[in-house]
Short mmCIF file of N, CA, C and O in Angstrom, two decimals:
data_model
loop_
_atom_site.label_atom_id
_atom_site.label_comp_id
_atom_site.label_asym_id
_atom_site.label_seq_id
_atom_site.Cartn_x
_atom_site.Cartn_y
_atom_site.Cartn_z
N MET A 1 -9.59 7.84 -37.78
CA MET A 1 -11.24 7.62 -37.10
C MET A 1 -12.16 6.72 -38.10
O MET A 1 -12.32 7.16 -38.69
N PRO A 2 -12.89 5.82 -37.09
CA PRO A 2 -13.60 5.23 -38.00
C PRO A 2 -15.72 6.18 -38.30
O PRO A 2 -15.41 6.60 -37.41
N ASN A 3 -16.07 5.41 -39.13
CA ASN A 3 -17.06 6.34 -39.32
C ASN A 3 -18.58 5.51 -39.25
O ASN A 3 -19.61 6.02 -38.37
N ILE A 4 -18.44 4.22 -38.58
CA ILE A 4 -19.85 3.14 -38.00
C ILE A 4 -19.23 3.40 -36.67
O ILE A 4 -18.57 3.43 -35.58
N LYS A 5 -20.55 3.61 -36.18
CA LYS A 5 -21.35 4.04 -34.79
C LYS A 5 -20.12 2.80 -33.55
O LYS A 5 -19.50 3.17 -32.79
N GLY A 6 -20.42 1.60 -34.17
CA GLY A 6 -19.93 0.42 -33.19
C GLY A 6 -18.06 0.79 -33.10
O GLY A 6 -17.86 0.08 -32.27
N ALA A 7 -17.67 1.03 -33.94
CA ALA A 7 -16.02 0.79 -34.39
C ALA A 7 -15.66 2.11 -34.03
O ALA A 7 -14.70 1.94 -32.65
N ILE A 8 -16.57 3.14 -33.81
CA ILE A 8 -16.06 4.48 -32.96
C ILE A 8 -16.11 4.06 -31.18
O ILE A 8 -15.25 4.85 -30.89
N LYS A 9 -17.37 3.34 -31.28
CA LYS A 9 -17.18 2.80 -29.50
C LYS A 9 -16.22 2.05 -28.80
O LYS A 9 -15.22 2.14 -27.90
N ARG A 10 -15.77 0.91 -30.10
CA ARG A 10 -14.34 0.37 -29.70
C ARG A 10 -12.87 0.80 -29.38
O ARG A 10 -12.38 0.41 -28.83
N VAL A 11 -13.01 1.99 -30.46
CA VAL A 11 -11.73 2.75 -30.42
C VAL A 11 -12.05 3.17 -29.16
O VAL A 11 -10.66 3.40 -28.29
N LYS A 12 -12.67 4.23 -28.56
CA LYS A 12 -12.65 4.44 -27.64
C LYS A 12 -12.49 3.61 -26.41
O LYS A 12 -12.06 3.83 -25.24
N GLN A 13 -13.07 2.37 -26.17
CA GLN A 13 -13.19 1.43 -25.13
C GLN A 13 -11.71 0.90 -25.04
O GLN A 13 -10.64 0.83 -23.89
N SER A 14 -11.09 0.74 -26.55
CA SER A 14 -9.21 0.67 -25.95
C SER A 14 -8.79 1.76 -25.76
O SER A 14 -7.61 1.24 -25.69
N ALA A 15 -8.87 3.06 -26.12
CA ALA A 15 -8.02 3.31 -25.26
C ALA A 15 -8.27 3.56 -23.99
O ALA A 15 -7.08 3.75 -23.26
N ALA A 16 -9.13 3.13 -23.39
CA ALA A 16 -9.02 3.59 -21.94
C ALA A 16 -8.94 2.29 -21.14
O ALA A 16 -8.10 2.45 -20.10
N ALA A 17 -9.20 1.60 -21.81
CA ALA A 17 -8.46 -0.35 -21.43
C ALA A 17 -6.83 0.19 -21.50
O ALA A 17 -6.44 -0.60 -20.51
N ASN A 18 -6.19 0.25 -22.69
CA ASN A 18 -4.68 0.71 -22.77
C ASN A 18 -4.33 2.01 -21.70
O ASN A 18 -3.01 1.44 -20.99
N ALA A 19 -5.28 2.78 -21.04
CA ALA A 19 -4.55 3.75 -19.96
C ALA A 19 -4.67 2.76 -19.06
O ALA A 19 -3.85 3.42 -17.90
N GLN A 20 -5.87 2.21 -18.58
CA GLN A 20 -5.64 1.38 -17.80
C GLN A 20 -4.51 0.43 -17.35
O GLN A 20 -3.99 0.60 -16.40
N ASN A 21 -4.50 0.05 -18.24
CA ASN A 21 -3.10 -1.31 -18.28
C ASN A 21 -1.91 -0.55 -17.99
O ASN A 21 -0.89 -0.84 -17.59
N SER A 22 -1.57 0.37 -18.87
CA SER A 22 -0.45 1.04 -18.84
C SER A 22 -0.34 1.65 -16.78
O SER A 22 0.73 0.88 -16.85
N HIS A 23 -1.22 1.94 -16.27
CA HIS A 23 -1.60 2.83 -15.47
C HIS A 23 -1.14 1.32 -14.41
O HIS A 23 0.15 1.60 -13.12
N VAL A 24 -1.43 0.12 -14.45
CA VAL A 24 -0.83 -1.01 -13.70
C VAL A 24 0.22 -1.43 -13.83
O VAL A 24 0.95 -2.01 -12.94
N LYS A 25 0.44 -1.71 -15.29
CA LYS A 25 2.12 -1.88 -15.30
C LYS A 25 3.34 -0.94 -14.54
O LYS A 25 4.06 -1.78 -14.32
N ALA A 26 2.62 0.24 -15.14
CA ALA A 26 3.34 0.81 -14.44
C ALA A 26 4.28 1.28 -12.73
O ALA A 26 5.23 1.06 -12.57
N SER A 27 3.06 0.94 -12.20
CA SER A 27 2.97 0.96 -10.97
C SER A 27 3.75 -0.13 -10.42
O SER A 27 4.40 -0.38 -9.76
N MET A 28 3.44 -1.63 -11.19
CA MET A 28 4.17 -2.80 -10.86
C MET A 28 5.77 -2.52 -11.05
O MET A 28 6.37 -2.69 -10.47
N ARG A 29 6.06 -2.19 -11.62
CA ARG A 29 7.55 -1.60 -12.87
C ARG A 29 8.01 -0.84 -11.22
O ARG A 29 9.38 -1.17 -10.69
N THR A 30 7.21 0.87 -11.07
CA THR A 30 7.77 1.50 -9.88
C THR A 30 7.97 0.55 -8.60
O THR A 30 9.33 0.78 -7.97
N ALA A 31 6.64 -0.21 -7.88
CA ALA A 31 6.88 -0.88 -7.21
C ALA A 31 8.10 -1.84 -6.78
O ALA A 31 8.75 -1.62 -5.92
N ILE A 32 8.48 -2.68 -7.90
CA ILE A 32 9.52 -3.52 -8.31
C ILE A 32 11.04 -2.59 -7.70
O ILE A 32 11.67 -3.03 -7.26
N ARG A 33 10.94 -1.87 -8.60
CA ARG A 33 12.40 -0.90 -8.54
C ARG A 33 12.41 -0.23 -7.19
O ARG A 33 13.46 0.24 -6.61
N LYS A 34 11.16 0.40 -6.39
CA LYS A 34 11.25 0.53 -4.94
C LYS A 34 12.07 -0.32 -4.09
O LYS A 34 12.75 0.14 -3.29
N ALA A 35 11.23 -1.48 -4.24
CA ALA A 35 11.56 -2.71 -3.40
C ALA A 35 13.01 -3.01 -3.44
O ALA A 35 14.03 -3.07 -2.48
N ASP A 36 13.34 -2.99 -4.73
CA ASP A 36 15.29 -3.56 -5.22
C ASP A 36 15.92 -2.62 -4.64
O ASP A 36 17.10 -3.02 -3.68
N ALA A 37 15.82 -0.93 -4.56
CA ALA A 37 16.64 -0.06 -4.28
C ALA A 37 16.62 0.34 -2.40
O ALA A 37 17.52 0.19 -1.91
N ALA A 38 15.33 -0.25 -2.29
CA ALA A 38 15.36 -0.71 -0.49
C ALA A 38 16.30 -1.73 -0.26
O ALA A 38 16.98 -1.50 0.89
N ILE A 39 16.24 -2.64 -0.60
CA ILE A 39 16.88 -4.30 -0.04
C ILE A 39 18.31 -3.88 -0.50
O ILE A 39 19.13 -4.11 0.67
N LEU A 40 19.02 -2.87 -1.58
CA LEU A 40 20.24 -2.71 -1.36
C LEU A 40 20.75 -1.99 -0.65
O LEU A 40 21.72 -1.43 -0.07
N ALA A 41 20.14 -0.89 -0.10
CA ALA A 41 19.91 0.45 0.91
C ALA A 41 19.66 -0.15 2.14
O ALA A 41 20.35 0.30 3.31
N ASN A 42 19.68 -1.59 2.57
CA ASN A 42 19.34 -2.20 3.46
C ASN A 42 18.55 -1.35 4.70
O ASN A 42 18.71 -1.09 5.89
N GLU A 43 17.45 -0.84 4.24
CA GLU A 43 16.30 -0.05 4.93
C GLU A 43 15.87 -1.24 5.37
O GLU A 43 15.40 -1.81 5.31
N GLU A 44 14.77 -0.40 6.52
CA GLU A 44 13.92 -1.11 7.71
C GLU A 44 12.66 -1.70 7.01
O GLU A 44 12.10 -2.31 7.56
N ASN A 45 12.51 -0.89 5.84
CA ASN A 45 11.28 -0.87 5.27
C ASN A 45 11.24 -1.81 4.32
O ASN A 45 10.46 -1.63 3.24
N ALA A 46 11.96 -2.40 3.81
CA ALA A 46 12.46 -3.01 2.41
C ALA A 46 11.46 -4.44 2.62
O ALA A 46 10.56 -4.45 1.57
N GLN A 47 11.07 -4.99 3.71
CA GLN A 47 10.29 -6.00 3.88
C GLN A 47 8.60 -5.51 3.33
O GLN A 47 8.10 -6.51 2.68
N GLU A 48 8.19 -4.55 4.01
CA GLU A 48 7.05 -3.78 3.32
C GLU A 48 6.62 -3.71 1.96
O GLU A 48 5.91 -3.39 1.44
N LEU A 49 8.05 -2.90 1.72
CA LEU A 49 7.82 -2.81 0.06
C LEU A 49 8.03 -3.91 -0.93
O LEU A 49 7.49 -3.93 -1.88
N VAL A 50 8.55 -5.38 -0.50
CA VAL A 50 8.96 -6.23 -1.24
C VAL A 50 6.69 -6.45 -1.50
O VAL A 50 6.93 -6.72 -2.04
N LYS A 51 6.28 -6.36 -0.16
CA LYS A 51 4.85 -7.03 -0.08
C LYS A 51 4.35 -6.48 -0.85
O LYS A 51 3.17 -6.80 -1.56
N VAL A 52 4.46 -4.91 -1.07
CA VAL A 52 3.85 -4.23 -1.77
C VAL A 52 3.78 -4.25 -3.27
O VAL A 52 2.95 -4.54 -4.03
N ALA A 53 5.30 -4.60 -3.37
CA ALA A 53 5.77 -5.43 -5.29
C ALA A 53 4.99 -5.99 -5.11
O ALA A 53 4.37 -6.52 -7.12
N VAL A 54 4.92 -7.33 -4.61
CA VAL A 54 4.24 -8.80 -4.92
C VAL A 54 2.81 -8.44 -5.07
O VAL A 54 2.26 -9.27 -5.90
N LYS A 55 2.09 -8.07 -4.04
CA LYS A 55 0.90 -7.54 -4.47
C LYS A 55 0.58 -6.77 -5.89
O LYS A 55 -0.34 -7.42 -6.82
N LYS A 56 1.28 -6.13 -6.24
CA LYS A 56 1.39 -5.25 -7.68
C LYS A 56 1.23 -6.35 -8.89
O LYS A 56 0.59 -6.62 -9.86
N VAL A 57 2.30 -6.98 -8.76
CA VAL A 57 2.88 -8.18 -9.51
C VAL A 57 1.90 -9.44 -9.93
O VAL A 57 1.38 -9.40 -10.82
N ASP A 58 1.36 -9.64 -8.59
CA ASP A 58 0.21 -10.67 -8.45
C ASP A 58 -1.30 -9.70 -9.17
O ASP A 58 -2.06 -10.55 -9.92
N THR A 59 -1.55 -9.01 -9.07
CA THR A 59 -2.48 -7.91 -9.81
C THR A 59 -2.24 -7.84 -11.31
O THR A 59 -3.00 -7.87 -12.46
N ALA A 60 -1.30 -7.84 -11.90
CA ALA A 60 -0.90 -7.39 -13.42
C ALA A 60 -1.01 -8.98 -13.79
O ALA A 60 -1.78 -9.14 -14.89
N ALA A 61 -0.67 -9.70 -13.26
CA ALA A 61 -0.66 -11.55 -13.69
C ALA A 61 -2.40 -11.76 -14.03
O ALA A 61 -2.47 -12.16 -14.18
N ARG A 62 -2.79 -11.00 -12.76
CA ARG A 62 -4.42 -11.49 -12.64
C ARG A 62 -5.31 -11.04 -13.86
O ARG A 62 -6.20 -11.65 -14.41
N LYS A 63 -5.07 -9.48 -13.85
CA LYS A 63 -5.56 -9.20 -15.19
C LYS A 63 -5.08 -9.26 -16.49
O LYS A 63 -5.30 -8.79 -17.68
N GLY A 64 -3.83 -10.58 -16.46
CA GLY A 64 -3.56 -10.65 -17.75
C GLY A 64 -2.67 -9.82 -18.60
O GLY A 64 -2.00 -9.76 -19.90
N LEU A 65 -1.89 -8.92 -17.71
CA LEU A 65 -0.97 -7.92 -18.24
C LEU A 65 0.52 -8.55 -18.30
O LEU A 65 1.23 -8.41 -19.02
N ILE A 66 0.87 -9.64 -17.66
CA ILE A 66 1.84 -9.92 -17.75
C ILE A 66 1.74 -11.86 -17.65
O ILE A 66 0.48 -11.70 -16.71
N HIS A 67 2.41 -12.62 -17.80
CA HIS A 67 2.19 -14.25 -17.92
C HIS A 67 2.43 -14.78 -16.49
O HIS A 67 2.90 -13.87 -15.63
N LYS A 68 1.81 -15.66 -15.87
CA LYS A 68 2.21 -15.84 -14.72
C LYS A 68 3.15 -16.35 -14.40
O LYS A 68 4.09 -16.18 -13.14
N ASN A 69 4.11 -17.08 -15.07
CA ASN A 69 4.97 -17.52 -14.94
C ASN A 69 6.31 -16.64 -14.85
O ASN A 69 7.05 -16.54 -13.91
N THR A 70 5.84 -14.92 -15.12
CA THR A 70 6.53 -13.92 -15.59
C THR A 70 6.47 -13.46 -13.97
O THR A 70 7.77 -12.88 -13.69
N ALA A 71 4.92 -13.37 -13.48
CA ALA A 71 5.08 -12.88 -12.14
C ALA A 71 5.94 -13.83 -10.99
O ALA A 71 6.20 -13.25 -10.33
N ALA A 72 5.41 -15.35 -11.45
CA ALA A 72 5.80 -15.94 -9.93
C ALA A 72 7.53 -15.92 -10.72
O ALA A 72 8.31 -15.98 -9.16
N ARG A 73 8.29 -15.59 -11.67
CA ARG A 73 9.74 -15.34 -11.83
C ARG A 73 10.06 -14.00 -10.64
O ARG A 73 10.92 -14.13 -10.13
N GLN A 74 9.19 -12.85 -11.18
CA GLN A 74 10.04 -11.76 -10.63
C GLN A 74 9.83 -11.84 -9.02
O GLN A 74 10.38 -11.49 -7.98
N LYS A 75 8.91 -12.64 -8.74
CA LYS A 75 8.32 -12.57 -7.01
C LYS A 75 9.99 -13.08 -6.26
O LYS A 75 9.52 -13.10 -5.35
N SER A 76 9.84 -14.26 -7.26
CA SER A 76 11.05 -15.43 -6.35
C SER A 76 12.08 -14.39 -6.27
O SER A 76 12.96 -14.32 -5.48
N ARG A 77 12.66 -13.59 -7.70
CA ARG A 77 14.19 -13.10 -7.26
C ARG A 77 13.50 -11.84 -6.22
O ARG A 77 14.76 -11.62 -5.37
N LEU A 78 12.72 -11.30 -6.40
CA LEU A 78 12.50 -9.97 -5.03
C LEU A 78 12.61 -10.76 -3.53
O LEU A 78 13.54 -10.19 -2.76
N THR A 79 11.78 -12.01 -3.56
CA THR A 79 11.69 -12.15 -1.76
C THR A 79 13.06 -13.14 -2.16
O THR A 79 13.75 -12.67 -0.86
N LYS A 80 13.90 -13.62 -2.85
CA LYS A 80 15.02 -14.39 -2.57
C LYS A 80 16.63 -12.98 -2.79
O LYS A 80 17.44 -13.51 -1.74
N LYS A 81 16.28 -11.80 -2.81
CA LYS A 81 17.39 -10.34 -2.83
C LYS A 81 16.47 -10.24 -1.33
O LYS A 81 17.96 -9.42 -0.47
N ALA A 82 15.77 -10.86 -0.65
CA ALA A 82 15.09 -9.52 0.68
C ALA A 82 15.73 -10.57 1.73
O ALA A 82 16.06 -10.44 2.79
N GLN A 83 16.19 -11.77 0.96
CA GLN A 83 16.46 -12.41 2.35
C GLN A 83 17.83 -12.52 3.00
O GLN A 83 18.32 -12.06 2.41
#
């Protein structure tokens, strides 16, 4: 643990940011998995789950958690599977 006041604050801030980023990435991965499973099982709510997953991927890309090309690739794969 740092001794300098500013360094202590930065440790707290980065821990909070890390927790938030982890939450966003985890929810994105979960949404992608749910959409994939729904597509494979031919469920009627598959399109809705794909829409949610695309929104989560866009959010992660906007926040800089994943690269924009990675986001585009994931969205493309999901929509291609859904058709």
